[in-house]
């Protein structure tokens, strides 16, 4: 059976021990590392920028997926791509010219993802989904770790799955926020290929075990 792709988010970990956290993830069954970049404008929180990203890139052995929660991400795509990032995910709501931004990400040699906030209808994917490696459905309002999963996301996952089938394209569906071992099964059954998980991994006392468990969802 196909295993669920698991992307640990380091957002709610203790940054004083970032090296230790990355070592734990390196030795785990995680498929890639999910790195949340926030600008205090697109979301009401700031996370970190280039110096921390550089440190992460030096210590991680996992492919890195950048989740850009920033306005006008086109300003930084080239700089981000220099950090050997595997995938860059931009928010549809943050891009005036989403198609151009997606092309730019691919020209920079990265995979391209588009994230949608919980309230954003999936219609905006109709003419872009063929170009995408991944659709990231936010199952919390972005900006903070440790929030509760928004149930309507399950229906949205099914809708995106149907759109992928209709358009005969290969985009993966990733779901980000509030996922744990209790609700994770439903997320995968609805059609998610990948889950982004922060607090429920790192609050568990045994992150590697938690990641292994999530892969079996
Ligand atoms: C929220 C971030 C998520 C978050 C996930 O804005 O995009 O990646 O860190 O963390 P949990 O699993 O705690 O919701
Ligand atoms: Zn994220």
JSON list of C-alpha atoms and ligand atoms in Angstrom, two decimals:
[
{"chain": "A", "resi": 1, "resn": "UNK", "atom": "CA", "xyz": [0.00, 0.00, 0.00]},
{"chain": "A", "resi": 2, "resn": "UNK", "atom": "CA", "xyz": [1.18, 3.50, -0.81]},
{"chain": "A", "resi": 3, "resn": "UNK", "atom": "CA", "xyz": [2.58, 5.20, 2.29]},
{"chain": "A", "resi": 4, "resn": "UNK", "atom": "CA", "xyz": [1.58, 8.69, 3.30]},
{"chain": "A", "resi": 5, "resn": "UNK", "atom": "CA", "xyz": [4.24, 11.32, 2.66]},
{"chain": "A", "resi": 6, "resn": "UNK", "atom": "CA", "xyz": [5.10, 13.06, 5.92]},
{"chain": "A", "resi": 7, "resn": "UNK", "atom": "CA", "xyz": [6.59, 16.56, 6.10]},
{"chain": "A", "resi": 8, "resn": "UNK", "atom": "CA", "xyz": [7.46, 17.65, 9.64]},
{"chain": "A", "resi": 9, "resn": "UNK", "atom": "CA", "xyz": [7.08, 21.40, 10.24]},
{"chain": "A", "resi": 10, "resn": "UNK", "atom": "CA", "xyz": [9.72, 22.83, 12.55]},
{"chain": "A", "resi": 11, "resn": "UNK", "atom": "CA", "xyz": [7.65, 25.95, 13.28]},
{"chain": "A", "resi": 12, "resn": "UNK", "atom": "CA", "xyz": [6.71, 25.05, 16.84]},
{"chain": "A", "resi": 13, "resn": "UNK", "atom": "CA", "xyz": [10.05, 23.54, 17.85]},
{"chain": "A", "resi": 14, "resn": "UNK", "atom": "CA", "xyz": [12.58, 25.24, 20.12]},
{"chain": "A", "resi": 15, "resn": "UNK", "atom": "CA", "xyz": [14.90, 27.17, 17.77]},
{"chain": "A", "resi": 16, "resn": "UNK", "atom": "CA", "xyz": [17.62, 27.21, 20.42]},
{"chain": "A", "resi": 17, "resn": "UNK", "atom": "CA", "xyz": [17.99, 23.51, 19.64]},
{"chain": "A", "resi": 18, "resn": "UNK", "atom": "CA", "xyz": [17.43, 23.65, 15.89]},
{"chain": "A", "resi": 19, "resn": "UNK", "atom": "CA", "xyz": [20.46, 21.44, 15.20]},
{"chain": "A", "resi": 20, "resn": "UNK", "atom": "CA", "xyz": [19.10, 18.70, 17.47]},
{"chain": "A", "resi": 21, "resn": "UNK", "atom": "CA", "xyz": [15.67, 18.93, 15.88]},
{"chain": "A", "resi": 22, "resn": "UNK", "atom": "CA", "xyz": [17.17, 18.55, 12.41]},
{"chain": "A", "resi": 23, "resn": "UNK", "atom": "CA", "xyz": [19.24, 15.55, 13.51]},
{"chain": "A", "resi": 24, "resn": "UNK", "atom": "CA", "xyz": [16.07, 13.88, 14.83]},
{"chain": "A", "resi": 25, "resn": "UNK", "atom": "CA", "xyz": [14.30, 14.55, 11.53]},
{"chain": "A", "resi": 26, "resn": "UNK", "atom": "CA", "xyz": [17.32, 13.40, 9.50]},
{"chain": "A", "resi": 27, "resn": "UNK", "atom": "CA", "xyz": [17.22, 10.04, 11.27]},
{"chain": "A", "resi": 28, "resn": "UNK", "atom": "CA", "xyz": [13.46, 9.68, 10.90]},
{"chain": "A", "resi": 29, "resn": "UNK", "atom": "CA", "xyz": [11.24, 8.33, 8.12]},
{"chain": "A", "resi": 30, "resn": "UNK", "atom": "CA", "xyz": [10.17, 11.88, 7.17]},
{"chain": "A", "resi": 31, "resn": "UNK", "atom": "CA", "xyz": [9.95, 12.44, 3.42]},
{"chain": "A", "resi": 32, "resn": "UNK", "atom": "CA", "xyz": [10.87, 16.10, 3.44]},
{"chain": "A", "resi": 33, "resn": "UNK", "atom": "CA", "xyz": [11.28, 19.06, 5.74]},
{"chain": "A", "resi": 34, "resn": "UNK", "atom": "CA", "xyz": [8.53, 21.70, 5.75]},
{"chain": "A", "resi": 35, "resn": "UNK", "atom": "CA", "xyz": [9.88, 25.18, 6.42]},
{"chain": "A", "resi": 36, "resn": "UNK", "atom": "CA", "xyz": [7.37, 27.95, 7.15]},
{"chain": "A", "resi": 37, "resn": "UNK", "atom": "CA", "xyz": [8.43, 31.46, 6.14]},
{"chain": "A", "resi": 38, "resn": "UNK", "atom": "CA", "xyz": [6.17, 34.30, 7.40]},
{"chain": "A", "resi": 39, "resn": "UNK", "atom": "CA", "xyz": [6.39, 38.03, 6.80]},
{"chain": "A", "resi": 40, "resn": "UNK", "atom": "CA", "xyz": [3.98, 39.54, 9.35]},
{"chain": "A", "resi": 41, "resn": "UNK", "atom": "CA", "xyz": [1.85, 40.87, 6.48]},
{"chain": "A", "resi": 42, "resn": "UNK", "atom": "CA", "xyz": [0.33, 37.90, 4.70]},
{"chain": "A", "resi": 43, "resn": "UNK", "atom": "CA", "xyz": [-0.04, 36.26, 8.11]},
{"chain": "A", "resi": 44, "resn": "UNK", "atom": "CA", "xyz": [-0.08, 37.93, 11.53]},
{"chain": "A", "resi": 45, "resn": "UNK", "atom": "CA", "xyz": [3.23, 36.40, 12.58]},
{"chain": "A", "resi": 46, "resn": "UNK", "atom": "CA", "xyz": [6.92, 36.48, 11.69]},
{"chain": "A", "resi": 47, "resn": "UNK", "atom": "CA", "xyz": [9.06, 33.36, 11.56]},
{"chain": "A", "resi": 48, "resn": "UNK", "atom": "CA", "xyz": [12.54, 33.56, 10.09]},
{"chain": "A", "resi": 49, "resn": "UNK", "atom": "CA", "xyz": [14.47, 34.41, 6.96]},
{"chain": "A", "resi": 50, "resn": "UNK", "atom": "CA", "xyz": [17.65, 33.71, 5.02]},
{"chain": "A", "resi": 51, "resn": "UNK", "atom": "CA", "xyz": [20.25, 33.20, 7.82]},
{"chain": "A", "resi": 52, "resn": "UNK", "atom": "CA", "xyz": [18.17, 30.52, 9.51]},
{"chain": "A", "resi": 53, "resn": "UNK", "atom": "CA", "xyz": [17.33, 28.96, 6.16]},
{"chain": "A", "resi": 54, "resn": "UNK", "atom": "CA", "xyz": [21.04, 28.78, 5.41]},
{"chain": "A", "resi": 55, "resn": "UNK", "atom": "CA", "xyz": [21.67, 27.02, 8.73]},
{"chain": "A", "resi": 56, "resn": "UNK", "atom": "CA", "xyz": [18.80, 24.60, 8.07]},
{"chain": "A", "resi": 57, "resn": "UNK", "atom": "CA", "xyz": [20.15, 23.77, 4.64]},
{"chain": "A", "resi": 58, "resn": "UNK", "atom": "CA", "xyz": [23.58, 22.97, 6.08]},
{"chain": "A", "resi": 59, "resn": "UNK", "atom": "CA", "xyz": [22.20, 20.52, 8.63]},
{"chain": "A", "resi": 60, "resn": "UNK", "atom": "CA", "xyz": [19.29, 18.80, 6.95]},
{"chain": "A", "resi": 61, "resn": "UNK", "atom": "CA", "xyz": [19.62, 15.68, 4.84]},
{"chain": "A", "resi": 62, "resn": "UNK", "atom": "CA", "xyz": [15.95, 15.82, 3.80]},
{"chain": "A", "resi": 63, "resn": "UNK", "atom": "CA", "xyz": [14.59, 17.66, 0.76]},
{"chain": "A", "resi": 64, "resn": "UNK", "atom": "CA", "xyz": [13.30, 21.07, 1.83]},
{"chain": "A", "resi": 65, "resn": "UNK", "atom": "CA", "xyz": [9.87, 22.40, 0.98]},
{"chain": "A", "resi": 66, "resn": "UNK", "atom": "CA", "xyz": [9.45, 26.13, 1.58]},
{"chain": "A", "resi": 67, "resn": "UNK", "atom": "CA", "xyz": [5.96, 27.27, 2.49]},
{"chain": "A", "resi": 68, "resn": "UNK", "atom": "CA", "xyz": [6.00, 30.98, 1.73]},
{"chain": "A", "resi": 69, "resn": "UNK", "atom": "CA", "xyz": [3.40, 32.86, 3.73]},
{"chain": "A", "resi": 70, "resn": "UNK", "atom": "CA", "xyz": [4.57, 36.19, 2.36]},
{"chain": "A", "resi": 71, "resn": "UNK", "atom": "CA", "xyz": [3.11, 38.84, 0.06]},
{"chain": "A", "resi": 72, "resn": "UNK", "atom": "CA", "xyz": [4.62, 39.19, -3.42]},
{"chain": "A", "resi": 73, "resn": "UNK", "atom": "CA", "xyz": [6.82, 36.10, -3.07]},
{"chain": "A", "resi": 74, "resn": "UNK", "atom": "CA", "xyz": [8.31, 36.82, -6.52]},
{"chain": "A", "resi": 75, "resn": "UNK", "atom": "CA", "xyz": [10.64, 39.31, -4.78]},
{"chain": "A", "resi": 76, "resn": "UNK", "atom": "CA", "xyz": [12.52, 36.47, -3.10]},
{"chain": "A", "resi": 77, "resn": "UNK", "atom": "CA", "xyz": [12.14, 33.39, -5.30]},
{"chain": "A", "resi": 78, "resn": "UNK", "atom": "CA", "xyz": [15.59, 33.67, -6.83]},
{"chain": "A", "resi": 79, "resn": "UNK", "atom": "CA", "xyz": [17.26, 34.11, -3.43]},
{"chain": "A", "resi": 80, "resn": "UNK", "atom": "CA", "xyz": [15.37, 31.19, -1.95]},
{"chain": "A", "resi": 81, "resn": "UNK", "atom": "CA", "xyz": [16.20, 28.91, -4.85]},
{"chain": "A", "resi": 82, "resn": "UNK", "atom": "CA", "xyz": [19.94, 29.41, -4.15]},
{"chain": "A", "resi": 83, "resn": "UNK", "atom": "CA", "xyz": [19.50, 27.40, -0.94]},
{"chain": "A", "resi": 84, "resn": "UNK", "atom": "CA", "xyz": [19.01, 24.16, -2.94]},
{"chain": "A", "resi": 85, "resn": "UNK", "atom": "CA", "xyz": [15.34, 24.09, -2.09]},
{"chain": "A", "resi": 86, "resn": "UNK", "atom": "CA", "xyz": [13.45, 21.18, -3.61]},
{"chain": "A", "resi": 87, "resn": "UNK", "atom": "CA", "xyz": [10.03, 22.76, -3.66]},
{"chain": "A", "resi": 88, "resn": "UNK", "atom": "CA", "xyz": [8.66, 26.26, -3.23]},
{"chain": "A", "resi": 89, "resn": "UNK", "atom": "CA", "xyz": [5.01, 26.68, -2.33]},
{"chain": "A", "resi": 90, "resn": "UNK", "atom": "CA", "xyz": [3.40, 30.09, -2.75]},
{"chain": "A", "resi": 91, "resn": "UNK", "atom": "CA", "xyz": [-0.09, 31.13, -1.69]},
{"chain": "A", "resi": 92, "resn": "UNK", "atom": "CA", "xyz": [-2.61, 31.79, -4.46]},
{"chain": "A", "resi": 93, "resn": "UNK", "atom": "CA", "xyz": [-3.92, 34.70, -2.36]},
{"chain": "A", "resi": 94, "resn": "UNK", "atom": "CA", "xyz": [-0.47, 36.32, -2.25]},
{"chain": "A", "resi": 95, "resn": "UNK", "atom": "CA", "xyz": [0.22, 36.27, -6.00]},
{"chain": "A", "resi": 96, "resn": "UNK", "atom": "CA", "xyz": [-1.32, 38.67, -8.48]},
{"chain": "A", "resi": 97, "resn": "UNK", "atom": "CA", "xyz": [0.20, 36.69, -11.37]},
{"chain": "A", "resi": 98, "resn": "UNK", "atom": "CA", "xyz": [0.16, 33.15, -10.03]},
{"chain": "A", "resi": 99, "resn": "UNK", "atom": "CA", "xyz": [0.93, 31.55, -13.39]},
{"chain": "A", "resi": 100, "resn": "UNK", "atom": "CA", "xyz": [4.06, 33.69, -13.79]},
{"chain": "A", "resi": 101, "resn": "UNK", "atom": "CA", "xyz": [5.25, 32.90, -10.26]},
{"chain": "A", "resi": 102, "resn": "UNK", "atom": "CA", "xyz": [4.77, 29.16, -10.83]},
{"chain": "A", "resi": 103, "resn": "UNK", "atom": "CA", "xyz": [6.78, 29.33, -14.07]},
{"chain": "A", "resi": 104, "resn": "UNK", "atom": "CA", "xyz": [9.50, 31.28, -12.30]},
{"chain": "A", "resi": 105, "resn": "UNK", "atom": "CA", "xyz": [9.78, 28.64, -9.57]},
{"chain": "A", "resi": 106, "resn": "UNK", "atom": "CA", "xyz": [10.14, 25.90, -12.17]},
{"chain": "A", "resi": 107, "resn": "UNK", "atom": "CA", "xyz": [12.68, 27.88, -14.21]},
{"chain": "A", "resi": 108, "resn": "UNK", "atom": "CA", "xyz": [14.73, 28.17, -11.03]},
{"chain": "A", "resi": 109, "resn": "UNK", "atom": "CA", "xyz": [14.87, 24.37, -10.93]},
{"chain": "A", "resi": 110, "resn": "UNK", "atom": "CA", "xyz": [12.44, 23.81, -8.04]},
{"chain": "A", "resi": 111, "resn": "UNK", "atom": "CA", "xyz": [9.16, 21.97, -7.86]},
{"chain": "A", "resi": 112, "resn": "UNK", "atom": "CA", "xyz": [6.17, 24.27, -7.64]},
{"chain": "A", "resi": 113, "resn": "UNK", "atom": "CA", "xyz": [3.37, 24.17, -5.09]},
{"chain": "A", "resi": 114, "resn": "UNK", "atom": "CA", "xyz": [0.36, 26.41, -4.58]},
{"chain": "A", "resi": 115, "resn": "UNK", "atom": "CA", "xyz": [-1.28, 26.75, -1.16]},
{"chain": "A", "resi": 116, "resn": "UNK", "atom": "CA", "xyz": [-4.87, 27.79, -0.53]},
{"chain": "A", "resi": 117, "resn": "UNK", "atom": "CA", "xyz": [-6.18, 29.33, 2.68]},
{"chain": "A", "resi": 118, "resn": "UNK", "atom": "CA", "xyz": [-9.12, 27.54, 4.29]},
{"chain": "A", "resi": 119, "resn": "UNK", "atom": "CA", "xyz": [-11.73, 29.92, 2.84]},
{"chain": "A", "resi": 120, "resn": "UNK", "atom": "CA", "xyz": [-10.31, 30.04, -0.70]},
{"chain": "A", "resi": 121, "resn": "UNK", "atom": "CA", "xyz": [-12.41, 28.11, -3.23]},
{"chain": "A", "resi": 122, "resn": "UNK", "atom": "CA", "xyz": [-10.58, 25.64, -5.44]},
{"chain": "A", "resi": 123, "resn": "UNK", "atom": "CA", "xyz": [-11.78, 27.37, -8.66]},
{"chain": "A", "resi": 124, "resn": "UNK", "atom": "CA", "xyz": [-8.56, 29.36, -8.82]},
{"chain": "A", "resi": 125, "resn": "UNK", "atom": "CA", "xyz": [-6.72, 26.09, -9.53]},
{"chain": "A", "resi": 126, "resn": "UNK", "atom": "CA", "xyz": [-8.64, 25.27, -12.67]},
{"chain": "A", "resi": 127, "resn": "UNK", "atom": "CA", "xyz": [-6.19, 26.81, -15.16]},
{"chain": "A", "resi": 128, "resn": "UNK", "atom": "CA", "xyz": [-3.00, 26.26, -13.20]},
{"chain": "A", "resi": 129, "resn": "UNK", "atom": "CA", "xyz": [-3.24, 22.78, -11.70]},
{"chain": "A", "resi": 130, "resn": "UNK", "atom": "CA", "xyz": [-1.64, 21.16, -14.80]},
{"chain": "A", "resi": 131, "resn": "UNK", "atom": "CA", "xyz": [1.51, 23.18, -14.05]},
{"chain": "A", "resi": 132, "resn": "UNK", "atom": "CA", "xyz": [1.78, 22.18, -10.40]},
{"chain": "A", "resi": 133, "resn": "UNK", "atom": "CA", "xyz": [3.72, 19.52, -8.57]},
{"chain": "A", "resi": 134, "resn": "UNK", "atom": "CA", "xyz": [1.59, 20.04, -5.50]},
{"chain": "A", "resi": 135, "resn": "UNK", "atom": "CA", "xyz": [-1.54, 21.67, -4.13]},
{"chain": "A", "resi": 136, "resn": "UNK", "atom": "CA", "xyz": [-1.26, 22.50, -0.44]},
{"chain": "A", "resi": 137, "resn": "UNK", "atom": "CA", "xyz": [-4.62, 22.83, 1.29]},
{"chain": "A", "resi": 138, "resn": "UNK", "atom": "CA", "xyz": [-4.40, 24.79, 4.52]},
{"chain": "A", "resi": 139, "resn": "UNK", "atom": "CA", "xyz": [-6.47, 23.09, 7.20]},
{"chain": "A", "resi": 140, "resn": "UNK", "atom": "CA", "xyz": [-5.85, 25.95, 9.67]},
{"chain": "A", "resi": 141, "resn": "UNK", "atom": "CA", "xyz": [-5.57, 29.68, 9.08]},
{"chain": "A", "resi": 142, "resn": "UNK", "atom": "CA", "xyz": [-1.87, 30.05, 8.36]},
{"chain": "A", "resi": 143, "resn": "UNK", "atom": "CA", "xyz": [0.43, 31.83, 10.77]},
{"chain": "A", "resi": 144, "resn": "UNK", "atom": "CA", "xyz": [0.68, 29.61, 13.82]},
{"chain": "A", "resi": 145, "resn": "UNK", "atom": "CA", "xyz": [1.33, 26.03, 14.77]},
{"chain": "A", "resi": 146, "resn": "UNK", "atom": "CA", "xyz": [-0.84, 24.13, 17.23]},
{"chain": "A", "resi": 147, "resn": "UNK", "atom": "CA", "xyz": [-4.27, 25.13, 15.89]},
{"chain": "A", "resi": 148, "resn": "UNK", "atom": "CA", "xyz": [-7.33, 22.97, 15.46]},
{"chain": "A", "resi": 149, "resn": "UNK", "atom": "CA", "xyz": [-7.98, 21.19, 12.14]},
{"chain": "A", "resi": 150, "resn": "UNK", "atom": "CA", "xyz": [-10.81, 22.82, 10.12]},
{"chain": "A", "resi": 151, "resn": "UNK", "atom": "CA", "xyz": [-13.21, 20.01, 9.22]},
{"chain": "A", "resi": 152, "resn": "UNK", "atom": "CA", "xyz": [-14.43, 21.50, 5.91]},
{"chain": "A", "resi": 153, "resn": "UNK", "atom": "CA", "xyz": [-10.96, 20.73, 4.53]},
{"chain": "A", "resi": 154, "resn": "UNK", "atom": "CA", "xyz": [-12.00, 17.09, 4.07]},
{"chain": "A", "resi": 155, "resn": "UNK", "atom": "CA", "xyz": [-14.54, 18.09, 1.45]},
{"chain": "A", "resi": 156, "resn": "UNK", "atom": "CA", "xyz": [-12.03, 20.38, -0.22]},
{"chain": "A", "resi": 157, "resn": "UNK", "atom": "CA", "xyz": [-9.50, 17.53, -0.47]},
{"chain": "A", "resi": 158, "resn": "UNK", "atom": "CA", "xyz": [-12.13, 15.42, -2.29]},
{"chain": "A", "resi": 159, "resn": "UNK", "atom": "CA", "xyz": [-12.87, 18.30, -4.66]},
{"chain": "A", "resi": 160, "resn": "UNK", "atom": "CA", "xyz": [-9.20, 18.80, -5.54]},
{"chain": "A", "resi": 161, "resn": "UNK", "atom": "CA", "xyz": [-8.80, 15.04, -6.01]},
{"chain": "A", "resi": 162, "resn": "UNK", "atom": "CA", "xyz": [-11.69, 15.11, -8.49]},
{"chain": "A", "resi": 163, "resn": "UNK", "atom": "CA", "xyz": [-10.21, 18.11, -10.31]},
{"chain": "A", "resi": 164, "resn": "UNK", "atom": "CA", "xyz": [-6.85, 16.32, -10.65]},
{"chain": "A", "resi": 165, "resn": "UNK", "atom": "CA", "xyz": [-8.66, 13.36, -12.16]},
{"chain": "A", "resi": 166, "resn": "UNK", "atom": "CA", "xyz": [-10.70, 15.50, -14.56]},
{"chain": "A", "resi": 167, "resn": "UNK", "atom": "CA", "xyz": [-7.64, 17.42, -15.70]},
{"chain": "A", "resi": 168, "resn": "UNK", "atom": "CA", "xyz": [-5.56, 14.22, -15.87]},
{"chain": "A", "resi": 169, "resn": "UNK", "atom": "CA", "xyz": [-2.66, 15.82, -14.05]},
{"chain": "A", "resi": 170, "resn": "UNK", "atom": "CA", "xyz": [-0.16, 14.59, -11.51]},
{"chain": "A", "resi": 171, "resn": "UNK", "atom": "CA", "xyz": [-0.18, 17.19, -8.72]},
{"chain": "A", "resi": 172, "resn": "UNK", "atom": "CA", "xyz": [0.09, 15.78, -5.22]},
{"chain": "A", "resi": 173, "resn": "UNK", "atom": "CA", "xyz": [-2.32, 16.94, -2.53]},
{"chain": "A", "resi": 174, "resn": "UNK", "atom": "CA", "xyz": [-0.71, 18.11, 0.69]},
{"chain": "A", "resi": 175, "resn": "UNK", "atom": "CA", "xyz": [-2.70, 19.14, 3.76]},
{"chain": "A", "resi": 176, "resn": "UNK", "atom": "CA", "xyz": [-1.16, 21.51, 6.31]},
{"chain": "A", "resi": 177, "resn": "UNK", "atom": "CA", "xyz": [-2.24, 22.26, 9.87]},
{"chain": "A", "resi": 178, "resn": "UNK", "atom": "CA", "xyz": [-3.82, 20.65, 12.91]},
{"chain": "A", "resi": 179, "resn": "UNK", "atom": "CA", "xyz": [-3.13, 17.09, 11.78]},
{"chain": "A", "resi": 180, "resn": "UNK", "atom": "CA", "xyz": [-2.53, 14.36, 14.33]},
{"chain": "A", "resi": 181, "resn": "UNK", "atom": "CA", "xyz": [-2.79, 10.58, 14.57]},
{"chain": "A", "resi": 182, "resn": "UNK", "atom": "CA", "xyz": [-6.50, 10.82, 15.39]},
{"chain": "A", "resi": 183, "resn": "UNK", "atom": "CA", "xyz": [-7.69, 12.88, 12.41]},
{"chain": "A", "resi": 184, "resn": "UNK", "atom": "CA", "xyz": [-4.86, 11.95, 10.01]},
{"chain": "A", "resi": 185, "resn": "UNK", "atom": "CA", "xyz": [-6.57, 8.79, 8.76]},
{"chain": "A", "resi": 186, "resn": "UNK", "atom": "CA", "xyz": [-9.59, 10.77, 7.55]},
{"chain": "A", "resi": 187, "resn": "UNK", "atom": "CA", "xyz": [-7.33, 13.28, 5.78]},
{"chain": "A", "resi": 188, "resn": "UNK", "atom": "CA", "xyz": [-5.60, 10.48, 3.87]},
{"chain": "A", "resi": 189, "resn": "UNK", "atom": "CA", "xyz": [-8.86, 8.66, 3.09]},
{"chain": "A", "resi": 190, "resn": "UNK", "atom": "CA", "xyz": [-10.25, 11.91, 1.66]},
{"chain": "A", "resi": 191, "resn": "UNK", "atom": "CA", "xyz": [-7.35, 11.89, -0.84]},
{"chain": "A", "resi": 192, "resn": "UNK", "atom": "CA", "xyz": [-4.29, 13.56, 0.71]},
{"chain": "A", "resi": 193, "resn": "UNK", "atom": "CA", "xyz": [-0.92, 12.25, -0.50]},
{"chain": "A", "resi": 194, "resn": "UNK", "atom": "CA", "xyz": [1.12, 14.24, 2.01]},
{"chain": "A", "resi": 195, "resn": "UNK", "atom": "CA", "xyz": [0.58, 15.69, 5.48]},
{"chain": "A", "resi": 196, "resn": "UNK", "atom": "CA", "xyz": [2.44, 18.56, 7.12]},
{"chain": "A", "resi": 197, "resn": "UNK", "atom": "CA", "xyz": [2.59, 17.99, 10.86]},
{"chain": "A", "resi": 198, "resn": "UNK", "atom": "CA", "xyz": [4.21, 20.12, 13.56]},
{"chain": "A", "resi": 199, "resn": "UNK", "atom": "CA", "xyz": [2.93, 20.04, 17.12]},
{"chain": "A", "resi": 200, "resn": "UNK", "atom": "CA", "xyz": [1.60, 16.53, 17.20]},
{"chain": "A", "resi": 201, "resn": "UNK", "atom": "CA", "xyz": [5.05, 15.22, 16.16]},
{"chain": "A", "resi": 202, "resn": "UNK", "atom": "CA", "xyz": [7.17, 17.39, 18.42]},
{"chain": "A", "resi": 203, "resn": "UNK", "atom": "CA", "xyz": [4.86, 17.37, 21.48]},
{"chain": "A", "resi": 204, "resn": "UNK", "atom": "CA", "xyz": [4.66, 13.59, 21.35]},
{"chain": "A", "resi": 205, "resn": "UNK", "atom": "CA", "xyz": [7.83, 12.85, 23.32]},
{"chain": "A", "resi": 206, "resn": "UNK", "atom": "CA", "xyz": [9.04, 10.57, 20.51]},
{"chain": "A", "resi": 207, "resn": "UNK", "atom": "CA", "xyz": [9.07, 12.46, 17.18]},
{"chain": "A", "resi": 208, "resn": "UNK", "atom": "CA", "xyz": [10.57, 9.59, 15.18]},
{"chain": "A", "resi": 209, "resn": "UNK", "atom": "CA", "xyz": [7.90, 7.18, 16.39]},
{"chain": "A", "resi": 210, "resn": "UNK", "atom": "CA", "xyz": [5.19, 9.79, 15.66]},
{"chain": "A", "resi": 211, "resn": "UNK", "atom": "CA", "xyz": [6.52, 10.23, 12.10]},
{"chain": "A", "resi": 212, "resn": "UNK", "atom": "CA", "xyz": [6.57, 6.45, 11.56]},
{"chain": "A", "resi": 213, "resn": "UNK", "atom": "CA", "xyz": [3.00, 6.27, 12.77]},
{"chain": "A", "resi": 214, "resn": "UNK", "atom": "CA", "xyz": [1.86, 9.06, 10.42]},
{"chain": "A", "resi": 215, "resn": "UNK", "atom": "CA", "xyz": [3.42, 7.30, 7.45]},
{"chain": "A", "resi": 216, "resn": "UNK", "atom": "CA", "xyz": [1.07, 4.35, 8.06]},
{"chain": "A", "resi": 217, "resn": "UNK", "atom": "CA", "xyz": [-2.08, 6.49, 7.97]},
{"chain": "B", "resi": 1, "resn": "LIG", "atom": "C1", "xyz": [0.83, 27.08, 9.84]},
{"chain": "B", "resi": 1, "resn": "LIG", "atom": "C2", "xyz": [1.95, 26.35, 9.18]},
{"chain": "B", "resi": 1, "resn": "LIG", "atom": "C3", "xyz": [2.00, 24.90, 9.46]},
{"chain": "B", "resi": 1, "resn": "LIG", "atom": "C4", "xyz": [2.12, 24.55, 10.91]},
{"chain": "B", "resi": 1, "resn": "LIG", "atom": "C5", "xyz": [1.73, 23.12, 11.13]},
{"chain": "B", "resi": 1, "resn": "LIG", "atom": "O1", "xyz": [0.77, 28.36, 9.37]},
{"chain": "B", "resi": 1, "resn": "LIG", "atom": "O2", "xyz": [1.88, 26.51, 7.79]},
{"chain": "B", "resi": 1, "resn": "LIG", "atom": "O3", "xyz": [3.00, 24.28, 8.67]},
{"chain": "B", "resi": 1, "resn": "LIG", "atom": "O4", "xyz": [3.41, 24.77, 11.40]},
{"chain": "B", "resi": 1, "resn": "LIG", "atom": "O5", "xyz": [1.82, 22.87, 12.48]},
{"chain": "B", "resi": 1, "resn": "LIG", "atom": "P1", "xyz": [0.68, 22.11, 13.32]},
{"chain": "B", "resi": 1, "resn": "LIG", "atom": "O6", "xyz": [0.79, 20.67, 12.96]},
{"chain": "B", "resi": 1, "resn": "LIG", "atom": "O7", "xyz": [1.08, 22.39, 14.72]},
{"chain": "B", "resi": 1, "resn": "LIG", "atom": "O8", "xyz": [-0.65, 22.70, 12.96]},
{"chain": "B", "resi": 2, "resn": "LIG", "atom": "ZN1", "xyz": [3.19, 25.26, 6.52]}
]
